[in-house]
CSV table of C-alpha atoms in Angstrom, one decimal:
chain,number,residue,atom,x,y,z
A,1,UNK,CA,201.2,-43.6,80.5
A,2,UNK,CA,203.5,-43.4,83.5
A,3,UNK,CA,202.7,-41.2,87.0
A,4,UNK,CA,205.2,-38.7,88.2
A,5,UNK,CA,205.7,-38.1,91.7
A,6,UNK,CA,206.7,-34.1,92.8
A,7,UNK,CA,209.3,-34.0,95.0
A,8,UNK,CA,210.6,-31.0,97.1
A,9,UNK,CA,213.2,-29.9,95.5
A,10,UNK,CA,217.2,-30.0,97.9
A,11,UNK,CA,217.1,-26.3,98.6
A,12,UNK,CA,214.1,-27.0,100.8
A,13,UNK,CA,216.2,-29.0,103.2
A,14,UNK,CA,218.0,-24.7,104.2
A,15,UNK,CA,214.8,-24.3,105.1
A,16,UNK,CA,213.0,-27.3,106.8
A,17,UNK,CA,215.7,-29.4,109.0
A,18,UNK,CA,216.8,-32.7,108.0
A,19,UNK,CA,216.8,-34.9,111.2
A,20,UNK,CA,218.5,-38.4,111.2
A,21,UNK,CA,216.5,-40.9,113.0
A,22,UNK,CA,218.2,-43.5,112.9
A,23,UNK,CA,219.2,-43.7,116.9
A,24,UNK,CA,215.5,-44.1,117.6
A,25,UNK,CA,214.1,-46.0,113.9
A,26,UNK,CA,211.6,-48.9,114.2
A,27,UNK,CA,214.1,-51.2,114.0
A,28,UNK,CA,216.4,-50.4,116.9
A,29,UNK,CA,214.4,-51.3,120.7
A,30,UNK,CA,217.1,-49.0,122.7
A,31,UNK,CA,218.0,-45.4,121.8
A,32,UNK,CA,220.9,-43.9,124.8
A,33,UNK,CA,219.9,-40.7,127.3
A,34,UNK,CA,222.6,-38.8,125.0
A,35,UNK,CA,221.1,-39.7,121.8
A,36,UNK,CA,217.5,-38.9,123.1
A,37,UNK,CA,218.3,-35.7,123.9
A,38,UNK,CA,219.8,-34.8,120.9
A,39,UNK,CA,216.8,-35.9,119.0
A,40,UNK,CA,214.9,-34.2,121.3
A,41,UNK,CA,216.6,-31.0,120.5
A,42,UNK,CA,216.5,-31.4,116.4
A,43,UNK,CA,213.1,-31.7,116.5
A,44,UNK,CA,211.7,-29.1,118.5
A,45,UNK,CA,214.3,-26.7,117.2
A,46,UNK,CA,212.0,-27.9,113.8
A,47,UNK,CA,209.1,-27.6,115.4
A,48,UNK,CA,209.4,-23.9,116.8
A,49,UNK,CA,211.1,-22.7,113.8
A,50,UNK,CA,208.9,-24.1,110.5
A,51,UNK,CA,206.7,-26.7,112.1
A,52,UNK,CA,207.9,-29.2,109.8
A,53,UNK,CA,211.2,-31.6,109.4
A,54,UNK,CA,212.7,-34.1,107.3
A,55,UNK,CA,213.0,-37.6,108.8
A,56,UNK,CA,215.3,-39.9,107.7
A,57,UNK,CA,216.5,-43.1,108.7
A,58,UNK,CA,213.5,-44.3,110.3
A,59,UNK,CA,212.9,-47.9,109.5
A,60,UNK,CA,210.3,-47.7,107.2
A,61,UNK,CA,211.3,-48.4,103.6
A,62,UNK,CA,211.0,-47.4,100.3
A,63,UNK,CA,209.5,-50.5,99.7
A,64,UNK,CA,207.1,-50.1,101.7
A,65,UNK,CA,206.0,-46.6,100.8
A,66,UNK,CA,206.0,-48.1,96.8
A,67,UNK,CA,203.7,-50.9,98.2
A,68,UNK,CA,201.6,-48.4,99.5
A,69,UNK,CA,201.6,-46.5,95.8
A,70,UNK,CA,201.1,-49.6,94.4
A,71,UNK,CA,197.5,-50.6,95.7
A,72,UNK,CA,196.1,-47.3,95.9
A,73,UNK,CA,196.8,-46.4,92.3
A,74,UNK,CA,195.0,-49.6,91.4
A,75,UNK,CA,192.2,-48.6,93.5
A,76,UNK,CA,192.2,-44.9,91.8
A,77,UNK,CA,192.2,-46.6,87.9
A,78,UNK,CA,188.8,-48.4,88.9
A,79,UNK,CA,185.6,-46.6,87.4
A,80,UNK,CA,184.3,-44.6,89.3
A,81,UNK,CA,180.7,-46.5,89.8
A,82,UNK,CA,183.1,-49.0,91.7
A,83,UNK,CA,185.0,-46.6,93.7
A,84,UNK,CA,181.3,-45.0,94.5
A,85,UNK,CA,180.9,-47.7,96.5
A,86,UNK,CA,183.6,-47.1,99.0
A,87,UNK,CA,182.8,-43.4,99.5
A,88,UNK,CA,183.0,-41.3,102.6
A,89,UNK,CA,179.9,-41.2,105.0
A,90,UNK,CA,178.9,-37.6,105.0
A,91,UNK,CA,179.7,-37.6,108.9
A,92,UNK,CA,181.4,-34.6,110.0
A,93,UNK,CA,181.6,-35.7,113.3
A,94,UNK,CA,184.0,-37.9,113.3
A,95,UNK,CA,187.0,-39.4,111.1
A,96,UNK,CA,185.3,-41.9,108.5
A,97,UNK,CA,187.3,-44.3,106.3
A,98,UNK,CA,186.4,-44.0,102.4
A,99,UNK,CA,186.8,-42.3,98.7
A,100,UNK,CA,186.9,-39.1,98.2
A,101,UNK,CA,186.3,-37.6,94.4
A,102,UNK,CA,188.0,-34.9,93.2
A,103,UNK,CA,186.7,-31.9,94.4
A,104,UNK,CA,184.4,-33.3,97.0
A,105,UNK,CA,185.6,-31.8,99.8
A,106,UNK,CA,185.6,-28.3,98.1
A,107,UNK,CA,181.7,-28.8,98.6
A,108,UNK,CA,182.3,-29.8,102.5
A,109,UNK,CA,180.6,-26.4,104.1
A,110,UNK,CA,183.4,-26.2,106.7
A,111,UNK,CA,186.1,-25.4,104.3
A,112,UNK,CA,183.9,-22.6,103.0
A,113,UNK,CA,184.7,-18.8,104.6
A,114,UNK,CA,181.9,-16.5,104.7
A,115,UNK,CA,183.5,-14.5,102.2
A,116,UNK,CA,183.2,-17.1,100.2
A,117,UNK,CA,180.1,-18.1,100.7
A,118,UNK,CA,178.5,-14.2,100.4
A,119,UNK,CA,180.8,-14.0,96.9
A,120,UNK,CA,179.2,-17.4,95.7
A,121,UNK,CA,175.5,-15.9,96.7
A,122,UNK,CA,176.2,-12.8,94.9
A,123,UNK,CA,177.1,-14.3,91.8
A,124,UNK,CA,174.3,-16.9,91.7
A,125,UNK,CA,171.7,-14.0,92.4
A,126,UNK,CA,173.1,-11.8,89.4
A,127,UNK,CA,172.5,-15.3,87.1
A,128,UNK,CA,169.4,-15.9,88.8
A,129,UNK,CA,167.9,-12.2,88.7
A,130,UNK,CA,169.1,-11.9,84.7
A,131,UNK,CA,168.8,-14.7,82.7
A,132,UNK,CA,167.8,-17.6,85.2
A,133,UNK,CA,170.4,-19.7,84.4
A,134,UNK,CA,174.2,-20.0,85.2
A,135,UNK,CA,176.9,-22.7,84.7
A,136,UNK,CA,178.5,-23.9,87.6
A,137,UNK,CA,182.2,-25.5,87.6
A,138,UNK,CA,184.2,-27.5,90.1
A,139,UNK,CA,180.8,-28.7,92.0
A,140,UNK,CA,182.6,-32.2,93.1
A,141,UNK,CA,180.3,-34.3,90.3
A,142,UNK,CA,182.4,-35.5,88.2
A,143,UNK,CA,182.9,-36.2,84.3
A,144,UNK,CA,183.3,-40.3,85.1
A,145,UNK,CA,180.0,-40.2,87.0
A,146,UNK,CA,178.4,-38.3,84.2
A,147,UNK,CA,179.4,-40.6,81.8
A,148,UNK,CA,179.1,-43.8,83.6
A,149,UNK,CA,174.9,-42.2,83.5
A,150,UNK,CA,175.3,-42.0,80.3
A,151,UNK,CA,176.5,-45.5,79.6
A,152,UNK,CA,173.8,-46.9,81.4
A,153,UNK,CA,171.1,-45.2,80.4
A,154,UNK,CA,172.3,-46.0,76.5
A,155,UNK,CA,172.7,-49.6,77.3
A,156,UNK,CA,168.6,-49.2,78.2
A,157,UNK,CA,167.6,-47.1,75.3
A,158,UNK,CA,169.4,-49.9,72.7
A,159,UNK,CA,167.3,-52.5,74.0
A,160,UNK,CA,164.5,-53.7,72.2
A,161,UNK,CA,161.3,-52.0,72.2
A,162,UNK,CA,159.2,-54.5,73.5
A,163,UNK,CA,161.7,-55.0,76.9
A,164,UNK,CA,161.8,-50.8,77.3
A,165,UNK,CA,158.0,-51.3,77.0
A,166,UNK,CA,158.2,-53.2,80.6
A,167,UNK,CA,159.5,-49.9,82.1
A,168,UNK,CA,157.3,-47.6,80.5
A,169,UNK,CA,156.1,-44.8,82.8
A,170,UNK,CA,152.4,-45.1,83.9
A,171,UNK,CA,149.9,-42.8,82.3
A,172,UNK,CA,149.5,-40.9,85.6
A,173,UNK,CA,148.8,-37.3,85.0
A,174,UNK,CA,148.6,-36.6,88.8
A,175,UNK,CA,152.6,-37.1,90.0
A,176,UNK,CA,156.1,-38.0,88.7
A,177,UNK,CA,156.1,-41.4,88.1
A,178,UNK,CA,159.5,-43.2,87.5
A,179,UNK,CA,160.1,-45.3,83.8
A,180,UNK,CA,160.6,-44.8,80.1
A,181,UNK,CA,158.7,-42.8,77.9
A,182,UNK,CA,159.1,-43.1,73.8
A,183,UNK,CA,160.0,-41.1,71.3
A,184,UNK,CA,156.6,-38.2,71.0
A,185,UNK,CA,155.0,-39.6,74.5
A,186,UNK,CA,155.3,-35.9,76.3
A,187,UNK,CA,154.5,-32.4,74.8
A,188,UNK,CA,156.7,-30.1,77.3
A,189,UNK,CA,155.0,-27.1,75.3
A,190,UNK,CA,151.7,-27.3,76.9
A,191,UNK,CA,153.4,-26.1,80.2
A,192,UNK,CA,154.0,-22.9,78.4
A,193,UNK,CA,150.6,-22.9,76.0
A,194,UNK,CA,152.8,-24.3,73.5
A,195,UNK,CA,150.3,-26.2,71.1
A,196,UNK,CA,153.2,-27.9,69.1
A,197,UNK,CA,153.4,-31.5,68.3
A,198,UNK,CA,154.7,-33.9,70.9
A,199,UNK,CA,158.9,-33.7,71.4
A,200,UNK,CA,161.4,-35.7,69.4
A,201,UNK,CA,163.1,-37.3,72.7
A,202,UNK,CA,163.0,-40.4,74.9
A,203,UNK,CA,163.5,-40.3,78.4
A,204,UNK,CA,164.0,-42.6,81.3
A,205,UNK,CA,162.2,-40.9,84.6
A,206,UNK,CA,164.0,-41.8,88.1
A,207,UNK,CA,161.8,-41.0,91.2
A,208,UNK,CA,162.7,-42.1,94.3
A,209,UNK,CA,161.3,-44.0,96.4
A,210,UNK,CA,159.7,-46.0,93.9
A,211,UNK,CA,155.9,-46.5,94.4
A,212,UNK,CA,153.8,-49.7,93.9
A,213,UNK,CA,154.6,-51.2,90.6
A,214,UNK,CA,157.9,-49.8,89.4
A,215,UNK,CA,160.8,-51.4,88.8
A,216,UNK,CA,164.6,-51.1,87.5
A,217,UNK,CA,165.8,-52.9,84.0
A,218,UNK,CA,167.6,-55.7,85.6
A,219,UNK,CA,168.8,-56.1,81.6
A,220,UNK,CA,171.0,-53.5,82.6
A,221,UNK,CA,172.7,-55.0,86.0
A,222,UNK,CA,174.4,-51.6,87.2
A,223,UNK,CA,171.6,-49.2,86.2
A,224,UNK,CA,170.0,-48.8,89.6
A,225,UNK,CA,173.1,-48.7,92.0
A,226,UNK,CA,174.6,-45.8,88.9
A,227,UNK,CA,171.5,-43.9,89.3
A,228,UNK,CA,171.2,-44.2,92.9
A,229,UNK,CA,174.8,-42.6,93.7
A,230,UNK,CA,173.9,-40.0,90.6
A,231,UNK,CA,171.1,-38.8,92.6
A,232,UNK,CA,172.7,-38.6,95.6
A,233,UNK,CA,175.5,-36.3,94.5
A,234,UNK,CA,173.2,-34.3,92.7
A,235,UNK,CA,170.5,-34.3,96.0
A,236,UNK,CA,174.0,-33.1,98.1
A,237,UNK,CA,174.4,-30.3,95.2
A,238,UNK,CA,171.3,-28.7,94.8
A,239,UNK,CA,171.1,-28.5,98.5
A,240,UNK,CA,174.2,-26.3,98.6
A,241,UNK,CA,172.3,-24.1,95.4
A,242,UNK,CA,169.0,-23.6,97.8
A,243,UNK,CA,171.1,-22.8,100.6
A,244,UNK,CA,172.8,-19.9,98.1
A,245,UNK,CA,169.1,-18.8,97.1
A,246,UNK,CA,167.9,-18.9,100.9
A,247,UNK,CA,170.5,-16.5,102.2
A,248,UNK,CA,170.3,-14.2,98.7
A,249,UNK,CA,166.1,-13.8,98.9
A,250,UNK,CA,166.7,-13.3,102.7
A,251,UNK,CA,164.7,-16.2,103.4
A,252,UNK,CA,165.4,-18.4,107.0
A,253,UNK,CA,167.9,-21.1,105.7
A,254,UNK,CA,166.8,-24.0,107.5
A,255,UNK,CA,163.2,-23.1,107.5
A,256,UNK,CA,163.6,-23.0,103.7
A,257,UNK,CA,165.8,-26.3,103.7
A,258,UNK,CA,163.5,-28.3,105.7
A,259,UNK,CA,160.6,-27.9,102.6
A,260,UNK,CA,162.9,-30.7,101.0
A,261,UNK,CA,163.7,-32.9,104.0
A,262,UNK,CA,161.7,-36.0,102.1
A,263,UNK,CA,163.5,-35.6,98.7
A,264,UNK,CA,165.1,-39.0,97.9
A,265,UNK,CA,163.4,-41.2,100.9
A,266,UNK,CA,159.4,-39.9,100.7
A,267,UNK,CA,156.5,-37.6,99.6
A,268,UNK,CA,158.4,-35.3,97.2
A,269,UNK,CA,158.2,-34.4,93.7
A,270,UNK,CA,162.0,-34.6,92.3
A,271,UNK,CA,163.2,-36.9,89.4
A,272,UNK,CA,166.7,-37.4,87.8
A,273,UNK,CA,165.8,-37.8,84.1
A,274,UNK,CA,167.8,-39.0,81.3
A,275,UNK,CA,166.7,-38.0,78.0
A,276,UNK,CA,167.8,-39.5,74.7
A,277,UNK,CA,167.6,-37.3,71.2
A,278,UNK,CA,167.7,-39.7,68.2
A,279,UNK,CA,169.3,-38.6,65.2
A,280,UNK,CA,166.3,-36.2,63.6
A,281,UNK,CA,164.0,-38.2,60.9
A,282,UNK,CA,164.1,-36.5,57.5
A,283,UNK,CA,160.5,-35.5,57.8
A,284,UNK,CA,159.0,-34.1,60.7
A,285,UNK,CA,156.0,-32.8,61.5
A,286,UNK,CA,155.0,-28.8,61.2
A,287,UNK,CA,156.4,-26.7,64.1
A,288,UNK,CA,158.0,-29.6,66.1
A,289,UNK,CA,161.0,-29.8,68.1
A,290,UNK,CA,163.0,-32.4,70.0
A,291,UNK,CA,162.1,-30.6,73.1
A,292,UNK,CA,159.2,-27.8,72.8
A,293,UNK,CA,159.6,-24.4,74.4
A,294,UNK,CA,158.5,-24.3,78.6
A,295,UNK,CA,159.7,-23.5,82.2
A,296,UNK,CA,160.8,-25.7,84.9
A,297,UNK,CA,158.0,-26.7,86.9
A,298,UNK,CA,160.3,-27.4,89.8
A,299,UNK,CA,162.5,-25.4,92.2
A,300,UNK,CA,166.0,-25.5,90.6
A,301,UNK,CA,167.3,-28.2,87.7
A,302,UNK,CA,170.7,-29.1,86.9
A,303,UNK,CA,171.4,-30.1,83.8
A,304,UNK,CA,174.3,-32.1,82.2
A,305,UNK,CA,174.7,-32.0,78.0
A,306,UNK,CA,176.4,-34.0,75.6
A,307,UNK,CA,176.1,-31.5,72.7
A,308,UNK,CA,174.9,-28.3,71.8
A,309,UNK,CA,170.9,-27.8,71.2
A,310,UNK,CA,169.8,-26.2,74.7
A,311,UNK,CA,168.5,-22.7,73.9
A,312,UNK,CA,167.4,-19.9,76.1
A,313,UNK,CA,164.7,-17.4,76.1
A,314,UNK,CA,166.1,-13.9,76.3
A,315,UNK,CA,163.9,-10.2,76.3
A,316,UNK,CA,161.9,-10.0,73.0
A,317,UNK,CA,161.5,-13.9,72.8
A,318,UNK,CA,165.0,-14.3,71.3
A,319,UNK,CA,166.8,-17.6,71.8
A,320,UNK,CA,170.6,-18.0,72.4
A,321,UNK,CA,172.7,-21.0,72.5
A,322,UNK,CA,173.5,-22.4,75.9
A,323,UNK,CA,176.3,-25.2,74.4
A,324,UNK,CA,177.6,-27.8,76.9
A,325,UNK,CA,181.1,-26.5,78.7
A,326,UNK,CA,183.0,-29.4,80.0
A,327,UNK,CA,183.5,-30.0,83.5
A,328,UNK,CA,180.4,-28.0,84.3
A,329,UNK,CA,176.7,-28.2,84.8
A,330,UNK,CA,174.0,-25.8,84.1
A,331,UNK,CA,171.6,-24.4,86.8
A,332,UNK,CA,168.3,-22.6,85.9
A,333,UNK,CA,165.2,-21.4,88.2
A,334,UNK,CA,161.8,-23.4,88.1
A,335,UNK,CA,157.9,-22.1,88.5
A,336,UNK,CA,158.3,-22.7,92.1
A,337,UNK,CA,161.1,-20.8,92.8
A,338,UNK,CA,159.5,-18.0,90.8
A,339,UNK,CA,156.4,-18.6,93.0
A,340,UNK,CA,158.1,-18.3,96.2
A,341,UNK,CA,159.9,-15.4,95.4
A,342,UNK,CA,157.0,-13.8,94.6
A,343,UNK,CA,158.6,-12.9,90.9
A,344,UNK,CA,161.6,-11.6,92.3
A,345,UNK,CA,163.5,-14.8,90.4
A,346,UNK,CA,161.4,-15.3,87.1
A,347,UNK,CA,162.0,-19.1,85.5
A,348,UNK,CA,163.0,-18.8,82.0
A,349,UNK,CA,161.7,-20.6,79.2
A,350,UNK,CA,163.8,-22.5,77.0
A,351,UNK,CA,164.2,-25.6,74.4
A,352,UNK,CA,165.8,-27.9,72.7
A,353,UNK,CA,165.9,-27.1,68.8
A,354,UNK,CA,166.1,-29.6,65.5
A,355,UNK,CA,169.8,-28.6,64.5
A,356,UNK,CA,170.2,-26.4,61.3
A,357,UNK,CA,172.6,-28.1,59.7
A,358,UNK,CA,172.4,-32.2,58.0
A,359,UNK,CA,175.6,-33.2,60.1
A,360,UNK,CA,174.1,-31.9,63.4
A,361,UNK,CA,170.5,-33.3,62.5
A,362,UNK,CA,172.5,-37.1,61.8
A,363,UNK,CA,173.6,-36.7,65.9
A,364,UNK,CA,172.2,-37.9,68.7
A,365,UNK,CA,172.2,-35.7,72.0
A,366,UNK,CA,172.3,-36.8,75.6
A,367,UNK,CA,170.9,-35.0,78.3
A,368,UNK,CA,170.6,-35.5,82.8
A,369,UNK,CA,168.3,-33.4,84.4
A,370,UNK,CA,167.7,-33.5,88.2
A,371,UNK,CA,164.4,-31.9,88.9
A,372,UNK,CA,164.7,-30.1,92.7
A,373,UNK,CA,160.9,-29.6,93.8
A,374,UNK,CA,159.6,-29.3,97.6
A,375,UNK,CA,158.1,-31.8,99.9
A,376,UNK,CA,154.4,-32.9,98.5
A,377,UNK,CA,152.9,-31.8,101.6
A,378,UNK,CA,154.8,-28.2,101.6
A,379,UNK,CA,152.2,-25.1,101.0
A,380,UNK,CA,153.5,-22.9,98.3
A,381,UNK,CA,153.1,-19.7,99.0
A,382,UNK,CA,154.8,-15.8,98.1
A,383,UNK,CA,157.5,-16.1,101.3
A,384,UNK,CA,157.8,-12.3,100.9
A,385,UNK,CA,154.0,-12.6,102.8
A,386,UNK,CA,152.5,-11.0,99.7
A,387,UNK,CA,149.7,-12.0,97.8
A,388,UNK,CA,151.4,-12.6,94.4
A,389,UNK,CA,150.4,-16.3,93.8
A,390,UNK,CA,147.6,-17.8,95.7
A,391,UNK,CA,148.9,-20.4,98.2
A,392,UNK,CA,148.9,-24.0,97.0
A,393,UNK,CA,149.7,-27.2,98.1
A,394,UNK,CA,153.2,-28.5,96.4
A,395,UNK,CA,151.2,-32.2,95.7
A,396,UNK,CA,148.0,-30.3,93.7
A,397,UNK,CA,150.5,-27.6,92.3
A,398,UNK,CA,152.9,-30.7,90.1
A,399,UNK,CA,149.1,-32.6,89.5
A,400,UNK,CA,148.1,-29.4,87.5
A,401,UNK,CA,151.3,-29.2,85.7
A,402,UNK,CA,151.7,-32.9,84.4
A,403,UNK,CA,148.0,-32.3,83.0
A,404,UNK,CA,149.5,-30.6,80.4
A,405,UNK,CA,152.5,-32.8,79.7
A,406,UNK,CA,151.4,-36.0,78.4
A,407,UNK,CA,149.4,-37.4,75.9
């Protein structure tokens, strides 16, 4: 496979002035008074006319420019785990050297108009206020970073049991913990009464800042810096989505931000979970499901799929399909959000079905979540000032949800 370069096409040059350079290029140290001045007046005839112009002649080669070409398109062919590591600061301050992904910047609030931003609020509230979820394209994470998760993450599950064993998640009940959990370790259903059996899935948990004896699989040498920049793309997203909800429930957007100020560095609920489906045994037992029916307990999750399975709750307890879409991510509200809004954006149950048919039941399916939830400290209460849901801290709130989660 070859790259094409676009070039303007002749007719441009009736339009945007050719200037020859060539009295004044790199390589010549004196340039007349006559010749000066007529440079002079080809460029800012340019200048004042279309702003742009054509130089030629100026001392700086083709080679040079193909050199240029050269090194960057190696750098651009690395994967993008590599490249991560040469990304932008998020300074907007001041010029910062560093990658940029495809469609990064179209997240970069200062390129957003307020039309655009009172559009995007409107349609996230309509998908919010209907079915609670949405898909959302061109958010700046990327189908390499997906999939480098992915590779990762299965590189861990196709170790040995006894080694995923030395990650297993601690049988707290109280908080998110970070680690593996096997295959019928948690029983989503119980957040929504559900009495099924426990889920045909494993998972590896991600919390950050990992807490006393946690640890990364070092058998999988690029796990924690993938993960790491995983979360943070998704921590940059879903802080875009909660400014969207703040300004569409009317709610103070920086008074509402600030309830997630520790996500990622201290006291705070969220988790980046990556959850394995095995191929579905033969034989399993009455009623279960690789991932029993429940709500979010968070804020907001965004969710990346491999293949189709995800189903959503609709009026009359009807399920539909939500397949994966390439090059998006799914968004859906959590019990928190609900809470806050004092039911004014309800979270919607949903699950994961055993597939119908023998070819779908012989496939695996891979699945990211990135659980958004508040500050541990941050009182949860109806920001409308009514008296909906008792006020609770957000710490006792997740300790009496993950009571009914595992076994």
């Amino acid at each position: 496979m070859s790259l094409t370069r676009a070039r303007l096409p002749e007719k441009m040059g009736d339009y945007i002035r050719v200037i020859d350079f060539s009295a004044y290029s790199l390589d010549k140290e004196n340039i007349s008074e006559a010749d000066m001045e007529a440079l002079t007046k080809e460029l800012m005839h340019s200048f004042t006319t279309s702003g742009f112009a054509y130089l030629k002649n100026t001392g700086i080669s083709e080679e040079q420019v193909d050199a240029m070409y050269d090194v960057t398109d190696r750098f651009y062919a690395l994967p993008a785990e590599i490249k991560e590591k040469y990304a932008r600061a998020n300074d907007k301050n001041r010029e910062r050297q560093g990658w940029g992904c495809v469609e990064r910047e179209s997240l970069d609030k200062e390129n957003i108009s307020e039309a655009d931003m009172e559009a995007l609020t409107t349609e996230l509230m309509h998908s919010f206020t209907t079915s609670g979820f949405a898909y959302l394209k061109n958010t700046g994470i990327s189908e390499e970073q997906v999939d480098a998760m992915y590779d990762v993450t299965d590189r861990f599950y196709a170790l040995p049991a006894e080694i995923k064993e030395k990650y297993a998640r601690a049988n707290d009940k109280n908080r998110e913990r970070q680690g593996w959990g096997r295959v019928e370790r948690e029983s989503v259903g119980g957040l929504s009464g559900s009495d099924r059996p426990a889920d045909l899935k494993e998972y590896f948990g991600i919390k950050i800042p990992l807490i006393e004896d946690e640890s990364w699989p070092y058998e999988v040498p690029e796990f924690e810096e993938t993960c790491l920049n995983f979360y943070a793309a998704c921590k940059s997203l879903t802080f875009r989505v909660l400014e969207l909800v703040a300004r569409g429930q009317g709610i103070e957007v920086a008074g509402f931000l600030d309830m997630f100020k520790h996500m990622g560095t201290g006291p705070n609920g969220t988790s980046l979970r990556c959850t394995h489906y095995p191929p579905t045994p033969e034989v399993v037992k009455e009623n279960q499901l690789r991932c029993a029916e429940h709500t979010d307990i968070g804020c907001v999750t965004l969710l990346f799929q491999d293949r189709p399975g995800l189903e959503v709750c609709t009026e009359g307890d009807n399920y539909v399909l939500a397949p994966p879409i390439p090059g998006t991510v799914v968004i859906n509200i959590g019990d928190m959000l609900q809470w806050w809004t004092a039911d004014k954006l309800v979270s919607t149950k949903h699950r994961v079905n055993i597939p119908a048919t023998a070819e779908g039941r012989g496939q695996r399916r891979r699945s990211i979540a990135f659980f958004a939830k508040a500050d541990c400290d941050v009182k949860l209460k109806c920001l409308d000032g009514s008296d909906k849901y008792k006020p609770m801290i957000a710490r006792d709130y997740h300790a009496m949800k993950l009571q009914t989660t595992y076994d």
